[in-house]
PDB file of C-alpha atoms and ligand atoms in Angstrom:
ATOM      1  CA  UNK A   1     -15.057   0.916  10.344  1.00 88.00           C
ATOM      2  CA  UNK A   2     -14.852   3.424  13.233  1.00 92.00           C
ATOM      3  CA  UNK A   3     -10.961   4.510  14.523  1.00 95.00           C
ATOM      4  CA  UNK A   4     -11.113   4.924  17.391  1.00 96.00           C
ATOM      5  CA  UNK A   5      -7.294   5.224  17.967  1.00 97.00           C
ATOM      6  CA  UNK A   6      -3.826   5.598  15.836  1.00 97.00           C
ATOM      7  CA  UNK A   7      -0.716   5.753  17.137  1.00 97.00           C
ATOM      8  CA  UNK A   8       2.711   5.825  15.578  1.00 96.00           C
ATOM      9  CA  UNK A   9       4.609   3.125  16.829  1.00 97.00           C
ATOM     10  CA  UNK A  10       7.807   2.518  15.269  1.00 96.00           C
ATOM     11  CA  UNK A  11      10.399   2.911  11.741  1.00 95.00           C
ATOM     12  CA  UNK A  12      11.946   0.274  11.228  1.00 95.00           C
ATOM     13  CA  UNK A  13      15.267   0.032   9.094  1.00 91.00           C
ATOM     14  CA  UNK A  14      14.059  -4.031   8.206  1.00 91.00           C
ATOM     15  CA  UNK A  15      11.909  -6.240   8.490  1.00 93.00           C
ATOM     16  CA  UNK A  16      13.620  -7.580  11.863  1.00 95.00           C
ATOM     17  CA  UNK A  17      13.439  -4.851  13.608  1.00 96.00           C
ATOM     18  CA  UNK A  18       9.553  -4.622  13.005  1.00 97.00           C
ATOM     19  CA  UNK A  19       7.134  -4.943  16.010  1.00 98.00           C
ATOM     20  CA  UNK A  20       6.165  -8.172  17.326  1.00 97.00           C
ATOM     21  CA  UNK A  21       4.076 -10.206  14.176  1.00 97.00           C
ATOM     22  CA  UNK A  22       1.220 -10.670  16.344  1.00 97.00           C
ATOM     23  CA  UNK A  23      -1.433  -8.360  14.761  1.00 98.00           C
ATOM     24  CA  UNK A  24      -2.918  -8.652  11.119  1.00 98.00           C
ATOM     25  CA  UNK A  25      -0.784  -6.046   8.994  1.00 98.00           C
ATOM     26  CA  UNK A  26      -1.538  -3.997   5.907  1.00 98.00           C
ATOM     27  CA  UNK A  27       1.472  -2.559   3.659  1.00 98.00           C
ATOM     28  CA  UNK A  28       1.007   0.852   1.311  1.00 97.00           C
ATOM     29  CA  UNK A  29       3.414   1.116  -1.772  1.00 95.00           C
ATOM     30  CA  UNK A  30       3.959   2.316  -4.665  1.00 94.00           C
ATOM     31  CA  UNK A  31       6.030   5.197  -6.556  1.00 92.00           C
ATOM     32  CA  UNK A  32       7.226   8.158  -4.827  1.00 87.00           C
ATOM     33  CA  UNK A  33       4.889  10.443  -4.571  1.00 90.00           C
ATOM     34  CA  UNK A  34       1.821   8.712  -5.570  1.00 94.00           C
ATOM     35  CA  UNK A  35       0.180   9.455  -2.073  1.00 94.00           C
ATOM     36  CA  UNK A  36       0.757   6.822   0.299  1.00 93.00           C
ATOM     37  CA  UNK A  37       1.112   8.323   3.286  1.00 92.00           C
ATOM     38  CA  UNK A  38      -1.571  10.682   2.511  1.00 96.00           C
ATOM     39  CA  UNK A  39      -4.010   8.172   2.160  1.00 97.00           C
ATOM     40  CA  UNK A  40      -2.841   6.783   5.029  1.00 96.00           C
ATOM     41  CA  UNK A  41      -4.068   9.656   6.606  1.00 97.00           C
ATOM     42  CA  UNK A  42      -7.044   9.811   4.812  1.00 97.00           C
ATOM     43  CA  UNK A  43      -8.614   6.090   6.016  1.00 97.00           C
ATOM     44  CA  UNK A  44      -7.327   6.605   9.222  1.00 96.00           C
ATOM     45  CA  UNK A  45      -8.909  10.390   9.883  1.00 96.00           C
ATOM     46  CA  UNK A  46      -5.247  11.447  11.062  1.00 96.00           C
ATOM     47  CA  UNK A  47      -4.081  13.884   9.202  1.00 95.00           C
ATOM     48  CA  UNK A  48      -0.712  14.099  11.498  1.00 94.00           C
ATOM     49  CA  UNK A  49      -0.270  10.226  11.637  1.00 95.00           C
ATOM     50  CA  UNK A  50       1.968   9.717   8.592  1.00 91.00           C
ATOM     51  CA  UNK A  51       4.355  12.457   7.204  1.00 88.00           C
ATOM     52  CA  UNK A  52       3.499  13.558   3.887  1.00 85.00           C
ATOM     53  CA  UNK A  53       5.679  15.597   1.597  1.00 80.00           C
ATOM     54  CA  UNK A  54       5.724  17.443  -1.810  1.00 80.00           C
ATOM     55  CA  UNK A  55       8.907  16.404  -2.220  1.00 77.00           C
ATOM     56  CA  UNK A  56       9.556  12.765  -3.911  1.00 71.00           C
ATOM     57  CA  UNK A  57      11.655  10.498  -0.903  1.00 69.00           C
ATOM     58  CA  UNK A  58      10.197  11.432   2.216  1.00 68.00           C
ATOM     59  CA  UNK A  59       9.209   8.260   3.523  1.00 71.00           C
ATOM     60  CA  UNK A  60      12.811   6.148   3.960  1.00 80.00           C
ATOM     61  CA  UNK A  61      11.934   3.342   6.750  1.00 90.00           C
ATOM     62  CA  UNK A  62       9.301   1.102   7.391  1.00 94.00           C
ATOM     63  CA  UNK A  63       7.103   2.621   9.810  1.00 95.00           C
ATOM     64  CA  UNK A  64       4.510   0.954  11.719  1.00 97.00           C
ATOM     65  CA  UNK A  65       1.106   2.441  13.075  1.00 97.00           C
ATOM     66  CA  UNK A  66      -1.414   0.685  14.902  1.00 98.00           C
ATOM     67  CA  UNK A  67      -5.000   1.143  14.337  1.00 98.00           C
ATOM     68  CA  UNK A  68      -7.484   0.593  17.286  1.00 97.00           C
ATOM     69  CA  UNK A  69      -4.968  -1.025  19.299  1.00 97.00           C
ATOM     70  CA  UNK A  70      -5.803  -4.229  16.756  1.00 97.00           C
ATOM     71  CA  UNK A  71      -4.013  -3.688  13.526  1.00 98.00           C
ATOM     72  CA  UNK A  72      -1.205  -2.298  11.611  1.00 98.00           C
ATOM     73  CA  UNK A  73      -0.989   0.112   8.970  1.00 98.00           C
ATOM     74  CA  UNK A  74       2.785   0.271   7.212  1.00 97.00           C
ATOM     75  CA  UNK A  75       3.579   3.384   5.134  1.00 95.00           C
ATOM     76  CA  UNK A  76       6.675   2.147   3.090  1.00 91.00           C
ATOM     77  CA  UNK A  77       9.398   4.004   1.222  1.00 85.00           C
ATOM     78  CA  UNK A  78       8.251   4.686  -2.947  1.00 84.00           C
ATOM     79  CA  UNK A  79       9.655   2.578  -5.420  1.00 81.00           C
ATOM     80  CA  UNK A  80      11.356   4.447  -8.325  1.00 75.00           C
ATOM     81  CA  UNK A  81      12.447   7.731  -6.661  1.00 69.00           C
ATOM     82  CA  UNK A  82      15.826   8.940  -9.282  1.00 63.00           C
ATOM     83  CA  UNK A  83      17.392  11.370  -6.991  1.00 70.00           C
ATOM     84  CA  UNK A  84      18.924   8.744  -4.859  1.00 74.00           C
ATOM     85  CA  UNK A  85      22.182   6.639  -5.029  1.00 80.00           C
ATOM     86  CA  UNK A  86      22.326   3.325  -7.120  1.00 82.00           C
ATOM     87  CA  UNK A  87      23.427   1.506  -3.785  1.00 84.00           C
ATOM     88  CA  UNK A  88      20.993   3.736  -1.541  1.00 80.00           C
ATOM     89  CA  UNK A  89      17.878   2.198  -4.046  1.00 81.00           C
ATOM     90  CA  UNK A  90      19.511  -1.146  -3.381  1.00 85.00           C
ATOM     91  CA  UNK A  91      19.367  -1.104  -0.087  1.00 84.00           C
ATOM     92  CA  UNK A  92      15.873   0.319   0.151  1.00 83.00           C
ATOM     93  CA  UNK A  93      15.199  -2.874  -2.637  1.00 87.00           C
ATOM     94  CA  UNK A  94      16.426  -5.275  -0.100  1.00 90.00           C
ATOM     95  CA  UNK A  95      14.572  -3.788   2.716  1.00 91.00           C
ATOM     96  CA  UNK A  96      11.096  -3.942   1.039  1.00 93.00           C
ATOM     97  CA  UNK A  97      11.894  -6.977  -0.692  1.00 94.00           C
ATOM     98  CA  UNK A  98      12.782  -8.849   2.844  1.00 96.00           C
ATOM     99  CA  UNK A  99       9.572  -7.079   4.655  1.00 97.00           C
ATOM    100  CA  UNK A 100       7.072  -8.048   2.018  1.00 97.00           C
ATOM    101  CA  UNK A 101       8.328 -11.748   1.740  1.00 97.00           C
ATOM    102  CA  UNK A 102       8.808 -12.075   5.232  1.00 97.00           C
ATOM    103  CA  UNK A 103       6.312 -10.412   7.887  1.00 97.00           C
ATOM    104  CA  UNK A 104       4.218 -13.309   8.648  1.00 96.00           C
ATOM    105  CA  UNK A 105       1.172 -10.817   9.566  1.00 97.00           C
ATOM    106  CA  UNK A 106       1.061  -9.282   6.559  1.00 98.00           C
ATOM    107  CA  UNK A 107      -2.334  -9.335   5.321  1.00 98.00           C
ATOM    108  CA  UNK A 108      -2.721  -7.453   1.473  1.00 98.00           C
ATOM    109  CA  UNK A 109      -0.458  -5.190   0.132  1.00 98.00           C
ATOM    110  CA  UNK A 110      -2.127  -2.173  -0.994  1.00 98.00           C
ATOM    111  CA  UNK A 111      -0.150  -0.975  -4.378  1.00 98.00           C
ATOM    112  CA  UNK A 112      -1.110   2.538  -5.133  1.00 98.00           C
ATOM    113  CA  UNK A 113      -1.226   3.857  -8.692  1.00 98.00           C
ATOM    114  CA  UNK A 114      -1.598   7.301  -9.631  1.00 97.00           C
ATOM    115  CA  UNK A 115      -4.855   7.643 -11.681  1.00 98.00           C
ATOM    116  CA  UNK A 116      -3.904  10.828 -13.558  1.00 97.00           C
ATOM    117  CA  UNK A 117      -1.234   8.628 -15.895  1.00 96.00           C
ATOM    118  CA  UNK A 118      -1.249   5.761 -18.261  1.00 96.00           C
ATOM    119  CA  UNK A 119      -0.193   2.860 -17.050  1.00 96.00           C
ATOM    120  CA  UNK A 120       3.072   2.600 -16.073  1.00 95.00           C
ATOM    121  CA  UNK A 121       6.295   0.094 -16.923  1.00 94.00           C
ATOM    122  CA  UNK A 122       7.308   0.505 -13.344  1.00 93.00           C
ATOM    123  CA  UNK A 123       3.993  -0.375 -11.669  1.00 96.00           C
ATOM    124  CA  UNK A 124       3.355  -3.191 -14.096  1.00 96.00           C
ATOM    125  CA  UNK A 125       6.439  -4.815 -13.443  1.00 94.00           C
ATOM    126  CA  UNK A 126       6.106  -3.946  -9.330  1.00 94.00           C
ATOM    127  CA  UNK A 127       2.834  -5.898  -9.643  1.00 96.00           C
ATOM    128  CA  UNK A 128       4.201  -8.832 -11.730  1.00 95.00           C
ATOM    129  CA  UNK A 129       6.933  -9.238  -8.744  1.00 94.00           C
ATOM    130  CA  UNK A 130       4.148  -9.425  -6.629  1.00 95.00           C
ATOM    131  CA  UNK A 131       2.270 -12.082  -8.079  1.00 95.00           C
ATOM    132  CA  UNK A 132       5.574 -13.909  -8.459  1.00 95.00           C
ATOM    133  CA  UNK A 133       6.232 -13.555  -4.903  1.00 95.00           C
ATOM    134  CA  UNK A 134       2.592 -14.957  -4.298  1.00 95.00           C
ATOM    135  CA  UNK A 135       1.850 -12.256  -1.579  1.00 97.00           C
ATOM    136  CA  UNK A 136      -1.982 -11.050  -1.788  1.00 97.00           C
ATOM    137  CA  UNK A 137      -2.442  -7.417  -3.140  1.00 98.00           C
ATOM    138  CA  UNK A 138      -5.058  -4.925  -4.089  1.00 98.00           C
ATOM    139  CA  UNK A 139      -4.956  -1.662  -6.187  1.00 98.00           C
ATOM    140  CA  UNK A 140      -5.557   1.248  -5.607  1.00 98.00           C
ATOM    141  CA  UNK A 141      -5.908   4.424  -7.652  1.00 98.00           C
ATOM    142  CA  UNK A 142      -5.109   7.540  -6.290  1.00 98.00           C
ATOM    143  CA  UNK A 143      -5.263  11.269  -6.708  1.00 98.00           C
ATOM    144  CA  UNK A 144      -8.712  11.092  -8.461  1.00 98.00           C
ATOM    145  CA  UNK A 145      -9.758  14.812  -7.680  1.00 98.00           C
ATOM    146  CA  UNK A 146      -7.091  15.939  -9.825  1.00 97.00           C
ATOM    147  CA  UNK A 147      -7.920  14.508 -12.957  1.00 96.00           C
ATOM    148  CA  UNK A 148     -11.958  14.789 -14.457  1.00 96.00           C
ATOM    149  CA  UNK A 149     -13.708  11.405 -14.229  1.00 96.00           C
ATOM    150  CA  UNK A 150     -13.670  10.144 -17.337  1.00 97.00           C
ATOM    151  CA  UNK A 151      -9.161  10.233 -18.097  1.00 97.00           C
ATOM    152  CA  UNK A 152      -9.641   8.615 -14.249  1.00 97.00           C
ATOM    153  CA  UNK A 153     -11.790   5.541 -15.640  1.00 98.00           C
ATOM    154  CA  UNK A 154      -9.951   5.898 -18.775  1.00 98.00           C
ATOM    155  CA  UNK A 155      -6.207   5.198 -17.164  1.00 98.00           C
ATOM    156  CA  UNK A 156      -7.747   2.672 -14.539  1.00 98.00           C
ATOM    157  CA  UNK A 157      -9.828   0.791 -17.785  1.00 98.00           C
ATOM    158  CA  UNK A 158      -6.300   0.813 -19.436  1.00 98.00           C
ATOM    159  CA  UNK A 159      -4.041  -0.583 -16.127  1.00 98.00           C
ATOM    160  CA  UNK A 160      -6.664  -3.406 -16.210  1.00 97.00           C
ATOM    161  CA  UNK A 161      -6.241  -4.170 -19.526  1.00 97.00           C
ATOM    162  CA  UNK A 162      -2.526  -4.221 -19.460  1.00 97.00           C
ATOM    163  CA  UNK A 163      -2.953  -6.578 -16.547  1.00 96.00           C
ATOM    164  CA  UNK A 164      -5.082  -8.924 -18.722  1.00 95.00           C
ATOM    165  CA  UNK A 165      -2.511  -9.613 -20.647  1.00 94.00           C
ATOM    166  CA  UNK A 166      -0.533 -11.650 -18.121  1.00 91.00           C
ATOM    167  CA  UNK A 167      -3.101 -12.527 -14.906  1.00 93.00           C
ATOM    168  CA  UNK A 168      -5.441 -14.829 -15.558  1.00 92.00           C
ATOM    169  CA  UNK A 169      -7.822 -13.191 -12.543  1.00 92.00           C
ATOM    170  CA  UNK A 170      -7.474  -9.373 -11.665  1.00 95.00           C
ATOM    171  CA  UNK A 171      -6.982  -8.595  -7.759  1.00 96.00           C
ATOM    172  CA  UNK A 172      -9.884  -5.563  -6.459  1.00 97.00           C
ATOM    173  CA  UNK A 173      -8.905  -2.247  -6.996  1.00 98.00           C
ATOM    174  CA  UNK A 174     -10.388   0.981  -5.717  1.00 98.00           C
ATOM    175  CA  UNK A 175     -10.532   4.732  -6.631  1.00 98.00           C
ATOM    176  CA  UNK A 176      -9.431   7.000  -4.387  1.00 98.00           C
ATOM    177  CA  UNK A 177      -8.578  10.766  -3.071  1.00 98.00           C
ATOM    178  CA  UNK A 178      -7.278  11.970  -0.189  1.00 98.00           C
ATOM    179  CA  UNK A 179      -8.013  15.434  -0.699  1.00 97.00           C
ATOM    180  CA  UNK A 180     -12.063  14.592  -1.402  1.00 97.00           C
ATOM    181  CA  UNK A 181     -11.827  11.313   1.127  1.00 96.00           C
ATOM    182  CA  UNK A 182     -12.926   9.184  -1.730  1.00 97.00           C
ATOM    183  CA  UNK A 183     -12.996   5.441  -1.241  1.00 97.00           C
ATOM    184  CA  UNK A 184     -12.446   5.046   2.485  1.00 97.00           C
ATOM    185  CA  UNK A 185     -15.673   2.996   2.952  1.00 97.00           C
ATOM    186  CA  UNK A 186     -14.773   0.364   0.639  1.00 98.00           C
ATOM    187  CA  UNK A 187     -11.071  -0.001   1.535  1.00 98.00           C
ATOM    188  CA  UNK A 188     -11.625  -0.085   5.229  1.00 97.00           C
ATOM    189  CA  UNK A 189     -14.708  -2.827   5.129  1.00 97.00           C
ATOM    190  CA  UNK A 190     -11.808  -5.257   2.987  1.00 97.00           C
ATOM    191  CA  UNK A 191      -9.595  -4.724   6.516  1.00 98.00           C
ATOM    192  CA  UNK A 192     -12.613  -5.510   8.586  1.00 97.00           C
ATOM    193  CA  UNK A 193     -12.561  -8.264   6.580  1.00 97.00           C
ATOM    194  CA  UNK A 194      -9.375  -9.189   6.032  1.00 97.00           C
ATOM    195  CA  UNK A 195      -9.007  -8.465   9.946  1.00 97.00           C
ATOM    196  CA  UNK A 196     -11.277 -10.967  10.888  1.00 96.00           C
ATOM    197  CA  UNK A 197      -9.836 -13.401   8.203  1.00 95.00           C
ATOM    198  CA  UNK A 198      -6.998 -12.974  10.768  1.00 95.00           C
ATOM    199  CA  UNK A 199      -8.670 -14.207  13.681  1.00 92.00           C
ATOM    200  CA  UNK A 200     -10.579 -16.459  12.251  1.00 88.00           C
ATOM    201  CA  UNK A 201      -8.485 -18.615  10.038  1.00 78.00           C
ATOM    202  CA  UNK A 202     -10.412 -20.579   7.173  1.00 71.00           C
ATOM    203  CA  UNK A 203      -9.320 -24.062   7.926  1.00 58.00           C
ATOM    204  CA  UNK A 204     -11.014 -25.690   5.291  1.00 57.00           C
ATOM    205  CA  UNK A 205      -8.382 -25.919   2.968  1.00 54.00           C
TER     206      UNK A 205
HETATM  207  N1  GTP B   1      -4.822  16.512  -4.962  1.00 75.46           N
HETATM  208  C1  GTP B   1      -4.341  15.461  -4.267  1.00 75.46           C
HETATM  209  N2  GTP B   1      -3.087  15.507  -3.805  1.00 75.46           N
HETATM  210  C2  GTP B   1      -2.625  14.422  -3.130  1.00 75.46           C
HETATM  211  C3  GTP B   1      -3.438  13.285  -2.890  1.00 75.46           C
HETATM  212  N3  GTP B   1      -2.698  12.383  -2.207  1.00 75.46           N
HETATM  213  C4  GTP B   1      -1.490  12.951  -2.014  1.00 75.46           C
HETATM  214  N4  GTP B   1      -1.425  14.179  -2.560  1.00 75.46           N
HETATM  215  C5  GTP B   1      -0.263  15.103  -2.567  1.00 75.46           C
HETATM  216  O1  GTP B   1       0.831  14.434  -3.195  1.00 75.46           O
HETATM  217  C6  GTP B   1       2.066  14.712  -2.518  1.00 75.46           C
HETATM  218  C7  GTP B   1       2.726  13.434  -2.060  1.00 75.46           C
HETATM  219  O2  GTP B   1       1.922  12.825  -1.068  1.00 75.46           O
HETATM  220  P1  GTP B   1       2.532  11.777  -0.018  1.00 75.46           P
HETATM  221  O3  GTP B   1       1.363  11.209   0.703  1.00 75.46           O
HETATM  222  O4  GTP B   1       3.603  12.392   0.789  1.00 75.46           O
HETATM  223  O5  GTP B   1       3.156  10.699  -1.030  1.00 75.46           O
HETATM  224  P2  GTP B   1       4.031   9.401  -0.684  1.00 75.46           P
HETATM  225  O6  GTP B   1       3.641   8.374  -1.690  1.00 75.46           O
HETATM  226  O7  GTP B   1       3.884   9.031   0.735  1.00 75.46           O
HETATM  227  O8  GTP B   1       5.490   9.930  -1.012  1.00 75.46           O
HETATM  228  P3  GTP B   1       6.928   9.323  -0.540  1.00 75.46           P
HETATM  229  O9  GTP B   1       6.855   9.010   0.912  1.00 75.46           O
HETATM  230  O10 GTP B   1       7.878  10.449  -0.842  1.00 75.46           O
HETATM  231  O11 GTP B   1       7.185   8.126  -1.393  1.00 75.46           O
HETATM  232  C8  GTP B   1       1.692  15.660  -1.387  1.00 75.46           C
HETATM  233  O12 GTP B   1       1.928  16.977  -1.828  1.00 75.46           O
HETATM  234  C9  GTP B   1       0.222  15.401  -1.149  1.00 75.46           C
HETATM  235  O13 GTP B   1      -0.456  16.509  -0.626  1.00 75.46           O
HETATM  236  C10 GTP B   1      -4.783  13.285  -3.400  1.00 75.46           C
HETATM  237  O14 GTP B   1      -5.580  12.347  -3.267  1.00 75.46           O
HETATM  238  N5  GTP B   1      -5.178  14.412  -4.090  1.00 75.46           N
HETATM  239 MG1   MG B   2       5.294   8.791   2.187  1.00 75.46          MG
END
């Protein structure tokens, strides 16, 4: 898919304060620091659009960017960040929680897993509350220029597996890096997709 333009639009402090739910809408989570904004960024060949940080945190609101005057990116706040209150992480909970479960537009929620590590508790369980929330997600790897290939396939093989053991069907995942632009191709035909889904509801069922 060709951008032709991205804009910021708007951060939101919940989900009501959100733009109008009138375009198809694609979330990016995952732990702080995994490289959400960055690959942001990366599929969207805007290097300035979302703010990226060494430091774990950075992104605190829900903030909304639209893609070729058509569609929304959302860059969200990362789950398990420890240098923040107890009732500061609760209130970023709630605001995710509410966003994901409510934004009618939302399309797929991108979860994004750092490739360098073994799977995670904390990612697991994020996915699990996914699936028991019912809203439609993908996976995606990052960071895969700073491991070599094979503890990449190695940690993504082993995420899979541990996902086996509870999911009947696994959702797509893809491999990425921001730094090498890795995986842009095959993320951004799902939105064309997923995009069109939008328009073009299946009514059969
Ligand atoms: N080598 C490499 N570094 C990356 C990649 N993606 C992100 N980073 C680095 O990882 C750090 C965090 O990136 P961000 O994109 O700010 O991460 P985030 O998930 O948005 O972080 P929060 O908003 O704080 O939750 C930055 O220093 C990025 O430069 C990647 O694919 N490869
Ligand atoms: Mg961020």
């Amino acid at each position: 898919m060709q951008i032709n333009s991205s804009e910021y639009i708007i951060s939101s402090p919940d989900y009501l304060q959100c733009p109008k739910a009138d375009k198809p809408e694609y979330a990016f989570i995952g732990r702080s620091n995994v490289g959400k904004s960055s690959l942001i960024n990366m599929l969207c060949n805007n290097e300035k659009l979302a703010k990226t940080s060494g430091t774990p945190g950075k992104t605190q609101l829900i903030n909304h960017f639209l893609i070729n005057r058509q569609w929304y990116v959302v860059d969200l706040p990362g789950y398990g960040f420890a240098k923040v209150s107890q009732s500061q992480r609760k209130k970023w909970e709630k605001m995710i929680e509410d966003y994901l479960r409510k934004r009618e537009t939302l399309m797929n929620v991108f979860i994004l897993i750092d490739s360098r590590h073994a799977p995670q508790k904390i990612d697991l369980e994020f996915v699990d509350q996914l699936g028991k929330w019912q809203i439609p997600f993908s996976i995606v790897f990052t960071k895969s220029d700073k491991e070599n290939q094979r503890t990449v396939s190695a940690n993504v093989k082993s995420f899979l597996n541990k996902m086996r053991e509870t999911w009947q069907f696994l959702p797509e995942h893809f491999v990425t890096s921001a730094v090498k632009k890795t995986g842009r191709d095959k993320i951004m035909l799902r939105i064309a997709e997923m995009n069109k889904e939008f328009e073009q509801p299946n009514r059969d069922e």
